[in-house]
Amino acid sequence: MAWGKQELVKSPSALLAARLTYRMLNRVYCTYFDHNYLSRGLALHRSLQRHAPNSRLWVLCLSAECHTILVTLDLPGIVPVRLADFEAADPELAATRADRSIVEYYFTCSAAWMLYVLAREADAEWVTYLDGDLYFFASPEAVYEELKGAAVAIIPHRYAPNLERRRSFGTYNVGWVGARNDPDGIAVIKWWRERCIEWCHDYVDGGRYADQGYLDSFSLLSTRVKAVDNIGANLAPWNIANYRIDVRDGQVMVDATPLVFFHFQGLRKGLRWFIFNSHRIFGAPFSATTRNHIYRPYMEELLAVEKITEPMLNIDETRPQARSHTIKSRARNVGILVFQLLDIVTGRAFLVVRDTAY
């Protein structure tokens, strides 16, 4: 778009807004989910459109039902791709499905999915993978301000002190992994794809864990890997105990930093009428501010989305994919049930009645 000299003089704010929009158009995102996580993925999309207008979100549809609904909805900014089409483009990756659980196979797809999108978004400045259970409360521009010289962006877990034992799962979280569309950025993601194809399992093996442990080695591959410093990016149950959460002028603040996006890992429906969070599992606080200004807006968004999608498809209870059926796993499920009952008694759980969360 070109502007005449007179127009520039008259509306410098319009020019600035147009330039910002252009930059956002060149920042592309990708994620993956199936029909059971559809409401989460669409909530992510809505929050992105709200805070990064006109951005594109590529969705790897992990089930046929998911693809059918996204095509039917035909939402602006969403690019749905069938899993079969993605696999046809990367047969080496598809061959790993035979010796991996479904969750392990999904983990294996992360890096390859980024490369798939990078190859089809020639004009993109950045392609960023986002977990489907993220939700934006402010513009991601604050994150990109840190990345001016970077080729790859990763975000530390920032574990709370009581969670030191979880460091074996990796220093960095796969919730946000960004690659600049240049040789350095692409090279790191190619290396990540190769490692995931070699080994990507749901247990710790030395420095490896799923697709996530490999992020610790990114800085060895390039001097242009940036660990994001912004504590408002990827606030999550495992790190929220590190910070004071309050609200100023309608903006959720993490200490003195605006909340950019929250990672709603472990959120699940259960016991028919309730939605539970994972704060008790992580030994994390759950203040009234967190409940009312972080979780409640997300609950309302999820329920609004499900009101649209449920007539199109019977959505199962939203819960993490079952990873194993070992005695240890069953014991963990019993523990989760106990935590859920405690959350109901203490008011941490949301009661859902007639599409409203209380």
Coordinates of C-alpha atoms in Angstrom, one line a residue:
M1 CA 0.0 0.0 0.0
A2 CA 1.3 3.5 -0.8
W3 CA 0.3 6.8 0.8
G4 CA 0.5 10.2 -0.7
K5 CA 2.6 12.9 1.1
Q6 CA -0.5 14.9 2.0
E7 CA -2.2 11.8 3.6
L8 CA 1.0 11.0 5.6
V9 CA 1.0 14.5 7.0
K10 CA -2.7 14.4 7.9
S11 CA -2.7 11.0 9.6
P12 CA 0.6 9.8 11.0
S13 CA -1.3 7.7 13.5
A14 CA -3.0 5.9 10.7
L15 CA 0.3 5.2 9.1
L16 CA 1.7 3.8 12.3
A17 CA -1.4 1.6 12.7
A18 CA -1.0 0.3 9.1
R19 CA 2.7 -0.5 9.6
L20 CA 1.8 -2.4 12.8
T21 CA -0.9 -4.3 11.0
Y22 CA 1.5 -5.1 8.2
R23 CA 4.0 -6.5 10.7
M24 CA 1.3 -8.6 12.3
L25 CA 0.3 -9.9 8.9
N26 CA 3.9 -11.2 8.6
R27 CA 3.8 -13.0 11.9
V28 CA 2.2 -16.4 11.3
Y29 CA 1.2 -18.9 14.0
C30 CA 0.6 -22.6 13.9
T31 CA -0.9 -25.1 16.3
Y32 CA -2.6 -28.5 16.3
F33 CA -5.5 -30.1 18.1
D34 CA -8.3 -32.6 17.5
H35 CA -12.1 -32.2 17.9
N36 CA -12.0 -32.8 21.7
Y37 CA -9.7 -29.7 22.0
L38 CA -11.6 -27.7 19.4
S39 CA -13.0 -25.2 21.9
R40 CA -9.5 -24.5 23.2
G41 CA -8.1 -24.0 19.8
L42 CA -10.9 -21.7 18.8
A43 CA -10.5 -19.7 22.0
L44 CA -6.8 -19.3 21.2
H45 CA -7.8 -18.1 17.7
R46 CA -10.3 -15.6 19.1
S47 CA -7.7 -14.2 21.5
L48 CA -5.2 -13.8 18.8
Q49 CA -7.6 -12.0 16.5
R50 CA -8.4 -9.7 19.4
H51 CA -4.8 -8.8 20.2
A52 CA -3.0 -9.5 17.0
P53 CA -5.6 -8.6 14.3
N54 CA -5.4 -10.3 10.9
S55 CA -2.8 -12.8 12.0
R56 CA -3.0 -16.2 10.5
L57 CA -3.2 -19.4 12.5
W58 CA -2.5 -22.6 10.7
V59 CA -4.2 -25.6 12.3
L60 CA -3.0 -29.2 11.9
C61 CA -6.3 -31.0 12.4
L62 CA -5.6 -34.2 14.3
S63 CA -9.0 -35.7 13.5
A64 CA -11.3 -35.6 10.5
E65 CA -14.1 -34.1 12.7
C66 CA -11.9 -31.2 13.6
H67 CA -11.1 -30.4 9.9
T68 CA -14.7 -30.7 8.9
I69 CA -15.9 -28.2 11.5
L70 CA -13.1 -25.7 10.8
V71 CA -13.9 -25.8 7.1
T72 CA -17.6 -25.4 7.8
L73 CA -17.0 -22.4 10.1
D74 CA -14.7 -20.8 7.6
L75 CA -13.2 -18.4 10.1
P76 CA -11.0 -15.6 9.0
G77 CA -7.4 -16.2 9.8
I78 CA -7.6 -19.9 10.2
V79 CA -5.8 -22.2 7.7
P80 CA -6.9 -25.9 8.5
V81 CA -4.8 -28.8 7.2
R82 CA -5.7 -32.4 7.2
L83 CA -3.4 -34.7 9.1
A84 CA -3.3 -37.0 6.1
D85 CA -2.1 -34.2 3.8
F86 CA 0.6 -33.2 6.3
E87 CA 1.8 -36.8 6.5
A88 CA 1.9 -37.1 2.7
A89 CA 4.2 -34.2 2.6
D90 CA 6.5 -35.8 5.2
P91 CA 6.5 -39.6 4.9
E92 CA 9.6 -39.9 7.1
L93 CA 7.7 -38.4 10.0
A94 CA 4.6 -40.4 9.2
A95 CA 6.6 -43.6 9.5
T96 CA 7.3 -42.9 13.2
R97 CA 3.6 -43.4 14.1
A98 CA 4.0 -47.2 14.2
D99 CA 6.3 -47.2 17.3
R100 CA 4.9 -44.3 19.3
S101 CA 1.8 -43.7 21.3
I102 CA -0.7 -41.2 19.9
V103 CA 0.6 -38.4 22.3
E104 CA 4.2 -39.2 21.4
Y105 CA 3.3 -39.0 17.7
Y106 CA 1.7 -35.6 18.2
F107 CA 4.9 -34.4 20.0
T108 CA 6.9 -35.7 17.0
C109 CA 4.9 -33.5 14.7
S110 CA 5.7 -30.2 16.3
A111 CA 8.9 -29.3 14.5
A112 CA 7.8 -30.8 11.2
W113 CA 4.6 -28.9 11.4
M114 CA 6.5 -25.6 11.8
L115 CA 8.6 -26.5 8.7
Y116 CA 5.5 -27.3 6.7
V117 CA 4.1 -23.8 7.5
L118 CA 7.4 -22.1 6.9
A119 CA 7.6 -23.6 3.5
R120 CA 4.2 -22.3 2.6
E121 CA 4.5 -18.8 4.1
A122 CA 7.3 -17.3 2.0
D123 CA 6.4 -13.7 3.1
A124 CA 6.2 -14.5 6.8
E125 CA 8.8 -12.8 9.0
W126 CA 8.1 -15.3 11.9
V127 CA 6.3 -18.6 12.2
T128 CA 5.5 -19.4 15.8
Y129 CA 4.2 -22.7 17.1
L130 CA 1.6 -22.2 19.9
D131 CA 0.2 -24.9 22.2
G132 CA -3.6 -25.1 21.7
D133 CA -4.3 -24.3 25.3
L134 CA -2.8 -20.8 25.3
Y135 CA -4.9 -17.7 25.5
F136 CA -3.8 -14.1 24.9
F137 CA -4.7 -11.2 27.2
A138 CA -2.6 -8.6 25.4
S139 CA -0.7 -8.1 22.2
P140 CA 2.3 -10.4 21.5
E141 CA 4.1 -7.4 20.3
A142 CA 5.8 -7.1 23.7
V143 CA 7.5 -10.5 23.0
Y144 CA 8.6 -9.6 19.5
E145 CA 10.2 -6.4 20.8
E146 CA 12.8 -8.7 22.4
L147 CA 13.5 -10.6 19.2
K148 CA 14.9 -7.9 16.8
G149 CA 18.1 -9.8 16.2
A150 CA 16.9 -13.3 17.0
A151 CA 16.3 -16.2 14.7
V152 CA 14.6 -18.5 17.2
A153 CA 12.5 -17.7 20.3
I154 CA 11.9 -20.1 23.2
I155 CA 10.4 -19.5 26.6
P156 CA 11.7 -20.8 30.0
H157 CA 9.3 -22.8 32.3
R158 CA 10.4 -20.5 35.2
Y159 CA 9.4 -23.2 37.6
A160 CA 8.4 -22.2 41.1
P161 CA 10.9 -23.2 43.8
N162 CA 8.7 -26.2 44.9
L163 CA 8.9 -27.7 41.4
E164 CA 12.7 -28.1 41.0
R165 CA 12.3 -31.8 40.4
R166 CA 10.5 -30.9 37.1
R167 CA 13.6 -29.5 35.6
S168 CA 14.3 -32.9 34.2
F169 CA 11.5 -32.2 31.7
G170 CA 13.6 -29.3 30.2
T171 CA 14.4 -25.7 30.9
Y172 CA 12.1 -24.5 28.2
N173 CA 8.4 -25.0 27.4
V174 CA 7.1 -25.9 24.0
G175 CA 4.1 -23.6 24.5
W176 CA 5.8 -20.9 22.3
V177 CA 8.6 -21.7 19.8
G178 CA 9.2 -19.1 17.2
A179 CA 11.4 -19.3 14.1
R180 CA 12.4 -16.3 11.9
N181 CA 11.9 -17.2 8.2
D182 CA 15.6 -17.1 7.5
P183 CA 18.4 -19.7 7.1
D184 CA 19.4 -19.6 10.8
G185 CA 15.8 -20.0 12.0
I186 CA 15.0 -22.8 9.6
A187 CA 18.2 -24.7 10.3
V188 CA 17.4 -24.9 14.0
I189 CA 13.9 -26.2 13.4
K190 CA 15.2 -28.7 10.8
W191 CA 17.6 -30.0 13.5
W192 CA 14.7 -30.3 15.9
R193 CA 12.6 -32.2 13.4
E194 CA 15.4 -34.7 12.8
R195 CA 16.0 -35.3 16.5
C196 CA 12.2 -35.8 17.1
I197 CA 12.1 -38.3 14.3
E198 CA 15.0 -40.2 15.9
W199 CA 13.5 -40.2 19.4
C200 CA 10.4 -38.6 20.9
H201 CA 8.9 -40.4 23.8
D202 CA 6.8 -39.5 26.8
Y203 CA 9.5 -40.1 29.4
V204 CA 12.8 -38.6 30.5
D205 CA 15.9 -40.2 28.9
G206 CA 19.0 -38.3 30.0
G207 CA 18.5 -34.8 28.6
R208 CA 15.7 -35.9 26.3
Y209 CA 12.0 -35.6 27.0
A210 CA 9.4 -35.8 24.2
D211 CA 9.9 -32.8 21.8
Q212 CA 10.7 -30.5 24.7
G213 CA 14.1 -31.6 26.0
Y214 CA 15.7 -30.7 22.7
L215 CA 15.0 -27.0 23.2
D216 CA 17.8 -26.9 25.8
S217 CA 20.3 -27.6 22.9
F218 CA 19.0 -24.8 20.6
S219 CA 21.6 -22.3 21.8
L220 CA 24.4 -24.6 20.8
L221 CA 23.2 -24.5 17.2
S222 CA 23.0 -20.7 16.8
T223 CA 24.0 -17.6 18.6
R224 CA 20.6 -16.1 17.5
V225 CA 18.5 -18.1 19.9
K226 CA 16.6 -15.9 22.3
A227 CA 15.1 -17.0 25.6
V228 CA 12.2 -14.7 26.1
D229 CA 12.5 -12.6 29.3
N230 CA 9.0 -11.2 29.5
I231 CA 7.4 -12.8 32.5
G232 CA 3.9 -12.0 31.1
A233 CA 4.5 -14.5 28.4
N234 CA 3.5 -18.1 29.2
L235 CA 2.3 -17.5 32.8
A236 CA 1.2 -21.0 33.9
P237 CA 0.3 -23.1 36.9
W238 CA 4.0 -24.2 37.2
N239 CA 5.3 -20.6 37.6
I240 CA 2.5 -18.4 38.9
A241 CA 3.7 -18.9 42.5
N242 CA 6.8 -16.8 41.6
Y243 CA 4.7 -13.6 41.0
R244 CA 2.2 -11.2 42.4
I245 CA -1.0 -11.2 40.3
D246 CA -3.2 -8.2 40.3
V247 CA -5.3 -6.0 38.0
R248 CA -4.5 -2.3 37.1
D249 CA -6.8 -0.3 34.9
G250 CA -8.4 -3.5 33.6
Q251 CA -5.1 -5.2 32.7
V252 CA -3.9 -8.3 34.5
M253 CA -0.3 -7.7 35.8
V254 CA 2.4 -10.2 36.6
D255 CA 4.4 -8.2 39.1
A256 CA 4.9 -5.0 37.1
T257 CA 4.5 -6.7 33.7
P258 CA 1.2 -7.0 31.7
L259 CA 0.0 -10.5 31.2
V260 CA 0.5 -11.4 27.5
F261 CA -0.7 -15.0 27.4
F262 CA -1.6 -17.7 29.9
H263 CA -0.9 -21.4 29.5
F264 CA -4.0 -23.3 30.7
Q265 CA -2.3 -26.7 30.9
G266 CA -4.2 -29.4 32.7
L267 CA -7.6 -27.8 32.4
R268 CA -10.3 -30.4 32.3
K269 CA -14.0 -31.0 32.6
G270 CA -15.0 -33.7 35.0
L271 CA -17.7 -35.0 37.4
R272 CA -20.3 -33.9 34.9
W273 CA -20.8 -30.2 35.9
F274 CA -17.3 -29.0 36.8
I275 CA -14.2 -27.5 35.1
F276 CA -11.0 -28.1 37.0
N277 CA -7.6 -26.4 36.8
S278 CA -4.2 -28.0 37.6
H279 CA -3.0 -25.5 40.2
R280 CA -3.3 -28.0 43.1
I281 CA -1.3 -30.6 41.1
F282 CA 1.5 -28.0 40.8
G283 CA 1.1 -26.8 44.4
A284 CA 0.3 -23.4 43.0
P285 CA -1.8 -20.6 44.5
F286 CA -5.2 -19.8 43.1
S287 CA -6.2 -16.4 44.2
A288 CA -9.5 -14.6 43.7
T289 CA -7.8 -12.4 41.1
T290 CA -6.5 -15.4 39.2
R291 CA -9.9 -17.0 39.3
N292 CA -11.9 -14.0 38.2
H293 CA -9.5 -12.2 35.8
I294 CA -7.6 -15.0 34.2
Y295 CA -9.7 -18.2 34.4
R296 CA -13.2 -16.7 34.3
P297 CA -12.7 -14.9 30.9
Y298 CA -11.2 -18.1 29.5
M299 CA -14.1 -20.2 30.8
E300 CA -16.6 -17.8 29.2
E301 CA -14.8 -18.0 25.9
L302 CA -14.7 -21.8 26.0
L303 CA -18.4 -22.0 26.8
A304 CA -19.3 -19.5 24.1
V305 CA -17.3 -21.5 21.5
E306 CA -18.8 -24.8 22.6
K307 CA -22.3 -23.3 22.2
I308 CA -21.5 -22.9 18.5
T309 CA -19.6 -26.2 18.0
E310 CA -21.6 -28.7 20.1
P311 CA -24.6 -28.7 17.7
M312 CA -22.1 -29.6 15.0
L313 CA -20.3 -32.4 16.9
N314 CA -20.6 -34.1 20.2
I315 CA -17.5 -32.9 22.1
D316 CA -16.1 -35.4 24.6
E317 CA -15.1 -34.3 28.1
T318 CA -12.1 -32.0 27.6
R319 CA -9.1 -33.7 29.2
P320 CA -5.5 -34.4 28.3
Q321 CA -4.9 -37.4 26.1
A322 CA -4.4 -40.6 28.1
R323 CA -0.6 -41.3 28.1
S324 CA -0.4 -44.7 29.7
H325 CA -2.3 -47.3 31.6
T326 CA 0.3 -48.3 34.1
I327 CA -0.3 -48.7 37.8
K328 CA 1.5 -45.4 38.3
S329 CA -0.8 -43.7 35.9
R330 CA -3.9 -45.2 37.6
A331 CA -2.7 -44.0 41.0
R332 CA -2.2 -40.6 39.5
N333 CA -5.8 -40.5 38.3
V334 CA -7.0 -41.4 41.8
G335 CA -4.9 -38.5 43.1
I336 CA -6.4 -36.2 40.5
L337 CA -9.9 -37.3 41.6
V338 CA -9.0 -36.4 45.3
F339 CA -7.7 -33.0 44.2
Q340 CA -10.9 -32.4 42.2
L341 CA -13.1 -33.1 45.2
L342 CA -10.9 -30.7 47.3
D343 CA -11.2 -28.1 44.6
I344 CA -15.0 -28.3 44.7
V345 CA -15.0 -28.0 48.5
T346 CA -12.6 -25.0 48.5
G347 CA -14.3 -23.2 45.5
R348 CA -11.4 -23.6 43.1
A349 CA -13.5 -25.5 40.6
F350 CA -16.0 -23.8 38.2
L351 CA -19.5 -25.1 38.3
V352 CA -21.1 -25.0 34.8
V353 CA -24.9 -24.5 34.7
R354 CA -26.7 -23.7 31.4
D355 CA -23.6 -22.6 29.6
T356 CA -22.5 -20.3 32.5
A357 CA -19.4 -20.9 34.7
Y358 CA -19.8 -20.1 38.4

